[in-house]
Amino acid sequence: MIIVIAVVSLGFVGYLVLPAMDITAQEQPEVFVTHSGAVVQTTGDVLDPVYTIQEVEFDPQKYLREFDYGEVSQLEDGTILREFTIIAEDDKIMEIAPGIFYNVWTFNGQVPGPTIRATEGDLVRIHFTNNGSKEHTMHFHGNHPAEMDGIFEIVGSNGGQFTYEFIAGPVGVHPYHCHVMPVEEHIGHGLYGVFIVDPKDARQQADEMVMVLNGFDTDFDGENNLYAANTIPYYYQHHPIQINTNELIRVYVVNMVGLDPINNFHLHGTLYEYYPTGTDMVPSQFTDMTTFSQSERGILEFEYEYTGRYMFHAHLTEFSEKGWSGLFYVKDSSQPNMEVYAYGS
């Protein structure tokens, strides 16, 4: 049993923002479940965002395979138009680990922001509103006119608006992020996401997923305290990603960890074909470990022959032991999805 006491929780490294609470002791203990699935019982105030503060709801399992193709229409010349609405906010609180709360800055209420997806040659139109208290922008990696670069077109706080419009390209996986100075602060708080540009001739059918590698400096000393794939440390270790044997898996990986110059991705039990940035249709490597610098990204493709549990993680011990670790649960395609025991539990 884990005992959580409100006063002790103030000692967690992190950004704690709590409303006024009734500090009168409860007669009956309350029970809730942490991110790791542990049942927590306490007779003190429950420091859980469901009960005590405004919560940013984020489901890494849902985010993994969720793609936003926008509102689609066709122009007179036959060009496909994809329109998206993105809203920036900077006043949200998120429980990134049990008992650790962080002031996240969000695109559409989540970190990372939505995975925007288009086909090369599509016209992308993004209606951006800044509902935050600070200035923000959206900067896309890829091809676009200078006036759409999100550097000098500062969008004012409390309702400022701007429309980004450009032709999707080049093919590949690209990050987008706020580019207001100090950029490290805006990215560090969560203003980033993934932009996928598909080739006109579609890639081979696969089970596709997105993994954004991120880190959190929870005590603001210039060093990350927690690391993750898709925001919640250890999430996929406690909730393994279920995939099928002999099925092509395609993972779009984007490294958005700041403060650390490099990160990497190591896969157990098989090797993957690696496409740096995804701009070339021919893989450059067949490997089980790839190193990424800040904002570097690529596409991983692989299959598993054997069923079972296989780890994927940073092959940097500090990163993997501070949250950047997960599991694939490989099953026969005839098996239904099921509860899986986590590594280390």
Coordinates of C-alpha atoms in Angstrom, one line a residue:
M1 CA 0.0 0.0 0.0
I2 CA 1.2 3.5 -0.8
I3 CA 0.4 6.2 1.6
V4 CA 0.1 9.7 0.2
I5 CA 0.1 12.7 2.5
A6 CA -0.7 16.1 1.2
V7 CA 2.1 17.9 3.1
V8 CA 4.7 15.4 2.0
S9 CA 3.6 15.7 -1.7
L10 CA 4.8 19.3 -1.6
G11 CA 8.3 17.9 -1.5
F12 CA 8.0 16.3 -4.9
V13 CA 10.3 17.8 -7.5
G14 CA 7.9 19.6 -9.8
Y15 CA 5.6 22.5 -10.4
L16 CA 2.8 22.1 -8.0
V17 CA -0.2 24.4 -8.3
L18 CA -3.0 23.6 -5.9
P19 CA -6.2 25.3 -5.0
A20 CA -7.2 26.1 -1.4
M21 CA -8.1 22.7 0.2
D22 CA -10.0 21.7 3.3
I23 CA -7.2 20.4 5.5
T24 CA -9.5 18.7 8.0
A25 CA -8.6 15.1 8.2
Q26 CA -11.0 12.6 6.6
E27 CA -12.6 10.0 8.7
Q28 CA -12.6 7.4 5.9
P29 CA -9.7 6.8 3.5
E30 CA -10.1 7.7 -0.2
V31 CA -8.9 5.4 -2.9
F32 CA -7.6 6.2 -6.4
V33 CA -5.4 4.7 -9.1
T34 CA -2.1 6.1 -10.2
H35 CA -0.7 6.1 -13.8
S36 CA 1.2 2.9 -13.0
G37 CA -2.0 1.2 -11.9
A38 CA -1.2 1.2 -8.2
V39 CA -4.1 1.5 -5.8
V40 CA -3.5 4.4 -3.5
Q41 CA -5.3 4.8 -0.2
T42 CA -5.1 7.9 2.0
T43 CA -6.9 9.7 4.8
G44 CA -5.5 13.0 3.7
D45 CA -6.4 15.2 0.7
V46 CA -5.9 13.3 -2.6
L47 CA -3.3 15.2 -4.7
D48 CA -4.8 13.9 -7.9
P49 CA -5.9 16.2 -10.8
V50 CA -9.2 14.4 -11.1
Y51 CA -10.2 15.8 -7.7
T52 CA -8.1 18.9 -7.0
I53 CA -7.1 20.9 -10.1
Q54 CA -7.8 21.6 -13.7
E55 CA -6.7 18.5 -15.6
V56 CA -5.2 18.1 -19.0
E57 CA -6.6 14.8 -20.2
F58 CA -4.0 12.9 -22.3
D59 CA -4.1 9.3 -23.3
P60 CA -0.8 8.1 -24.7
Q61 CA -2.4 4.9 -26.0
K62 CA -5.0 7.0 -28.0
Y63 CA -2.4 9.5 -29.2
L64 CA -0.1 6.7 -30.5
R65 CA -2.4 5.9 -33.5
E66 CA -4.4 9.1 -33.8
F67 CA -3.9 11.2 -36.9
D68 CA -5.6 14.5 -37.8
Y69 CA -6.3 14.8 -41.6
G70 CA -8.2 18.0 -41.2
E71 CA -11.3 19.2 -42.9
V72 CA -10.9 18.2 -46.5
S73 CA -12.2 19.9 -49.6
Q74 CA -11.1 20.3 -53.2
L75 CA -10.2 23.6 -55.0
E76 CA -11.3 24.3 -58.6
D77 CA -7.9 23.3 -59.9
G78 CA -8.2 19.9 -58.2
T79 CA -5.8 20.7 -55.3
I80 CA -6.8 19.1 -52.1
L81 CA -7.3 21.6 -49.3
R82 CA -6.8 20.4 -45.7
E83 CA -7.9 22.9 -43.0
F84 CA -7.0 22.6 -39.3
T85 CA -7.8 24.6 -36.2
I86 CA -5.0 24.8 -33.6
I87 CA -5.5 26.6 -30.2
A88 CA -2.5 27.4 -28.0
E89 CA -2.9 27.7 -24.2
D90 CA -0.3 28.1 -21.4
D91 CA -2.2 27.8 -18.2
K92 CA -2.8 24.0 -17.9
I93 CA -1.6 21.7 -15.2
M94 CA -0.8 18.0 -16.0
E95 CA 0.1 15.1 -13.8
I96 CA 3.1 13.8 -15.8
A97 CA 3.9 11.2 -13.1
P98 CA 2.1 10.1 -10.0
G99 CA 2.1 13.2 -7.7
I100 CA 4.2 15.3 -10.0
F101 CA 2.3 18.2 -11.6
Y102 CA 3.7 20.4 -14.4
N103 CA 2.6 23.6 -16.0
V104 CA 2.1 22.5 -19.7
W105 CA 1.6 24.8 -22.6
T106 CA -0.6 23.0 -25.1
F107 CA -1.7 22.9 -28.7
N108 CA -5.4 21.8 -28.7
G109 CA -5.1 21.0 -25.0
Q110 CA -2.5 18.3 -25.2
V111 CA 1.2 17.5 -25.2
P112 CA 2.3 16.7 -27.8
G113 CA -0.2 18.6 -30.0
P114 CA -2.3 16.8 -32.6
T115 CA -0.5 14.8 -35.3
I116 CA -1.3 16.8 -38.5
R117 CA -1.2 14.7 -41.6
A118 CA -1.4 15.6 -45.3
T119 CA -0.2 14.3 -48.7
E120 CA 2.6 15.9 -50.6
G121 CA 1.1 18.7 -52.8
D122 CA -2.0 19.3 -50.6
L123 CA -2.7 22.8 -49.6
V124 CA -2.5 23.0 -45.8
R125 CA -4.3 25.8 -44.1
I126 CA -4.0 26.1 -40.3
H127 CA -6.2 28.5 -38.4
F128 CA -4.2 29.3 -35.3
T129 CA -5.6 31.0 -32.2
N130 CA -3.4 32.0 -29.2
N131 CA -5.6 31.8 -26.1
G132 CA -2.5 31.9 -23.8
S133 CA -1.2 34.7 -21.7
K134 CA 2.1 34.8 -23.7
E135 CA 3.0 35.3 -27.3
H136 CA 3.1 32.1 -29.4
T137 CA 3.6 30.9 -33.0
M138 CA 3.7 27.7 -35.0
H139 CA 6.9 26.9 -36.9
F140 CA 6.8 23.9 -39.2
H141 CA 9.9 22.1 -40.4
G142 CA 9.6 21.6 -44.2
N143 CA 8.9 23.8 -47.2
H144 CA 6.9 27.0 -47.0
P145 CA 7.1 30.8 -47.8
A146 CA 9.1 33.0 -45.4
E147 CA 5.9 34.7 -44.2
M148 CA 4.6 31.3 -43.0
D149 CA 7.7 30.4 -41.0
G150 CA 6.3 31.3 -37.6
I151 CA 9.4 33.4 -36.6
F152 CA 8.5 37.0 -37.2
E153 CA 4.7 36.6 -37.4
I154 CA 4.2 36.8 -33.6
V155 CA 0.7 36.0 -32.5
G156 CA -0.4 38.1 -29.5
S157 CA -1.9 36.7 -26.3
N158 CA -5.5 36.4 -25.2
G159 CA -7.1 35.6 -28.6
G160 CA -4.5 36.6 -31.2
Q161 CA -5.0 34.8 -34.6
F162 CA -3.0 33.9 -37.6
T163 CA -3.6 31.6 -40.6
Y164 CA -0.7 29.5 -41.9
E165 CA -1.0 28.3 -45.5
F166 CA 1.5 26.3 -47.5
I167 CA 1.9 23.3 -49.9
A168 CA 2.7 20.2 -47.9
G169 CA 6.2 19.0 -48.5
P170 CA 8.7 17.4 -48.5
V171 CA 7.5 13.8 -47.9
G172 CA 8.5 12.6 -44.4
V173 CA 7.9 13.2 -40.7
H174 CA 8.5 16.7 -39.4
P175 CA 8.1 18.5 -36.1
Y176 CA 6.2 21.7 -35.5
H177 CA 6.7 23.9 -32.5
C178 CA 6.4 27.4 -31.1
H179 CA 9.3 29.6 -32.1
V180 CA 8.9 32.5 -29.7
M181 CA 12.0 33.3 -27.6
P182 CA 13.2 31.7 -25.4
V183 CA 12.4 28.8 -27.7
E184 CA 13.8 26.3 -25.1
E185 CA 11.1 27.5 -22.6
H186 CA 8.2 27.2 -25.1
I187 CA 9.2 23.8 -26.3
G188 CA 10.1 22.6 -22.8
H189 CA 6.6 23.3 -21.6
G190 CA 5.1 21.4 -24.4
L191 CA 4.3 23.5 -27.5
Y192 CA 5.2 21.0 -30.2
G193 CA 3.7 18.3 -32.3
V194 CA 4.2 16.1 -35.4
F195 CA 3.5 16.9 -39.1
I196 CA 3.5 13.9 -41.4
V197 CA 3.6 14.4 -45.2
D198 CA 2.7 11.2 -47.1
P199 CA 4.0 10.5 -50.6
K200 CA 1.5 10.6 -53.4
D201 CA 2.2 6.9 -54.0
A202 CA 1.2 5.6 -50.6
R203 CA 3.7 3.6 -48.5
Q204 CA 3.0 -0.1 -47.9
Q205 CA 0.1 -0.7 -45.5
A206 CA 1.2 -1.0 -41.9
D207 CA 0.2 -0.6 -38.3
E208 CA 1.3 3.0 -37.9
M209 CA 2.1 4.9 -34.7
V210 CA 3.7 8.1 -33.6
M211 CA 6.3 8.4 -30.7
V212 CA 7.4 11.8 -29.6
L213 CA 10.4 11.6 -27.3
N214 CA 10.2 14.3 -24.6
G215 CA 11.8 15.3 -21.3
F216 CA 10.7 17.5 -18.4
D217 CA 12.8 19.7 -16.2
T218 CA 10.5 19.7 -13.2
D219 CA 12.8 21.7 -10.8
F220 CA 13.9 24.2 -13.4
D221 CA 17.6 23.7 -12.9
G222 CA 18.4 23.2 -16.6
E223 CA 18.5 19.4 -16.5
N224 CA 15.7 17.0 -17.3
N225 CA 14.3 15.0 -14.4
L226 CA 11.9 12.8 -16.4
Y227 CA 11.9 11.3 -19.9
A228 CA 9.2 9.6 -21.9
A229 CA 7.8 8.5 -25.2
N230 CA 4.6 10.4 -25.6
T231 CA 4.7 12.4 -22.4
I232 CA 4.0 10.0 -19.6
P233 CA 7.1 8.3 -18.2
Y234 CA 7.0 4.5 -18.2
Y235 CA 3.4 4.6 -19.7
Y236 CA 4.1 1.9 -22.4
Q237 CA 5.9 -0.2 -19.8
H238 CA 2.8 -0.3 -17.7
H239 CA 0.5 -0.4 -20.8
P240 CA 2.3 -2.4 -23.5
I241 CA 1.6 -1.6 -27.1
Q242 CA -0.1 -4.6 -28.6
I243 CA 0.9 -5.6 -32.1
N244 CA 0.7 -8.7 -34.3
T245 CA 3.3 -11.2 -35.5
N246 CA 4.4 -10.9 -39.2
E247 CA 2.7 -7.5 -39.5
L248 CA 4.6 -4.5 -40.7
I249 CA 4.9 -1.9 -38.0
R250 CA 5.8 1.7 -38.9
V251 CA 6.8 4.1 -36.2
Y252 CA 7.2 7.9 -36.8
V253 CA 9.7 9.0 -34.2
V254 CA 10.4 12.6 -33.4
N255 CA 12.9 13.6 -30.7
M256 CA 11.8 16.8 -28.9
V257 CA 13.9 16.4 -25.8
G258 CA 15.5 19.7 -25.0
L259 CA 18.5 20.3 -22.6
D260 CA 20.1 17.0 -23.6
P261 CA 22.1 17.1 -26.9
I262 CA 21.2 13.5 -27.9
N263 CA 18.7 10.8 -27.4
N264 CA 18.2 7.3 -29.0
F265 CA 15.8 4.5 -29.7
H266 CA 16.7 0.9 -29.1
L267 CA 14.4 -2.0 -30.0
H268 CA 14.7 -5.6 -28.6
G269 CA 14.1 -8.8 -30.4
T270 CA 14.3 -7.6 -34.0
L271 CA 15.9 -5.0 -36.2
Y272 CA 14.2 -2.2 -38.1
E273 CA 14.7 -0.4 -41.4
Y274 CA 15.4 3.2 -40.7
Y275 CA 14.5 6.2 -42.9
P276 CA 16.0 9.4 -41.7
T277 CA 13.4 12.2 -41.8
G278 CA 11.4 9.9 -44.0
T279 CA 12.2 11.9 -47.1
D280 CA 13.7 8.9 -49.0
M281 CA 11.6 5.8 -49.8
V282 CA 14.7 3.6 -49.5
P283 CA 16.0 2.9 -45.9
S284 CA 19.5 4.0 -45.0
Q285 CA 20.1 1.4 -42.2
F286 CA 19.0 -1.9 -40.9
T287 CA 19.6 -1.6 -37.2
D288 CA 18.2 -1.9 -33.7
M289 CA 19.6 1.5 -32.4
T290 CA 19.4 5.0 -33.8
T291 CA 20.7 8.2 -32.2
F292 CA 18.8 11.5 -32.6
S293 CA 19.9 15.0 -32.0
Q294 CA 17.4 17.7 -30.9
S295 CA 14.4 17.8 -33.3
E296 CA 15.8 15.0 -35.4
R297 CA 13.3 12.4 -36.6
G298 CA 12.8 9.4 -38.8
I299 CA 10.6 6.4 -39.7
L300 CA 11.2 2.9 -38.3
E301 CA 9.7 -0.2 -40.0
F302 CA 9.9 -3.7 -38.6
E303 CA 8.1 -7.0 -38.1
Y304 CA 8.2 -9.5 -35.3
E305 CA 8.3 -13.3 -36.0
Y306 CA 7.8 -14.5 -32.4
T307 CA 5.2 -13.7 -29.9
G308 CA 6.0 -12.2 -26.5
R309 CA 7.0 -9.0 -24.7
Y310 CA 9.8 -6.9 -26.2
M311 CA 11.3 -3.7 -24.8
F312 CA 12.0 -0.5 -26.6
H313 CA 13.8 2.3 -24.8
A314 CA 16.6 4.8 -24.8
H315 CA 20.0 3.1 -24.7
L316 CA 21.1 5.8 -22.3
T317 CA 20.7 4.4 -18.8
E318 CA 19.7 7.7 -17.2
F319 CA 16.9 8.2 -19.8
S320 CA 15.5 4.7 -19.6
E321 CA 15.6 4.7 -15.8
K322 CA 13.8 8.0 -15.6
G323 CA 10.9 7.0 -17.8
W324 CA 11.8 6.5 -21.4
S325 CA 11.1 2.8 -21.6
G326 CA 8.2 0.7 -22.9
L327 CA 7.1 -2.6 -24.2
F328 CA 5.6 -4.1 -27.3
Y329 CA 3.4 -7.1 -26.6
V330 CA 3.5 -9.2 -29.8
K331 CA 0.7 -11.7 -30.2
D332 CA -0.7 -13.9 -32.9
S333 CA -3.3 -12.0 -35.0
S334 CA -5.9 -14.5 -34.0
Q335 CA -5.5 -13.5 -30.3
P336 CA -7.7 -10.8 -28.9
N337 CA -6.1 -7.8 -27.1
M338 CA -5.6 -8.6 -23.4
E339 CA -4.2 -7.2 -20.1
V340 CA -0.5 -7.7 -20.1
Y341 CA 1.9 -7.7 -17.1
A342 CA 4.4 -4.8 -17.2
Y343 CA 8.1 -5.2 -17.1
G344 CA 9.3 -4.6 -13.5
S345 CA 5.9 -5.2 -11.9

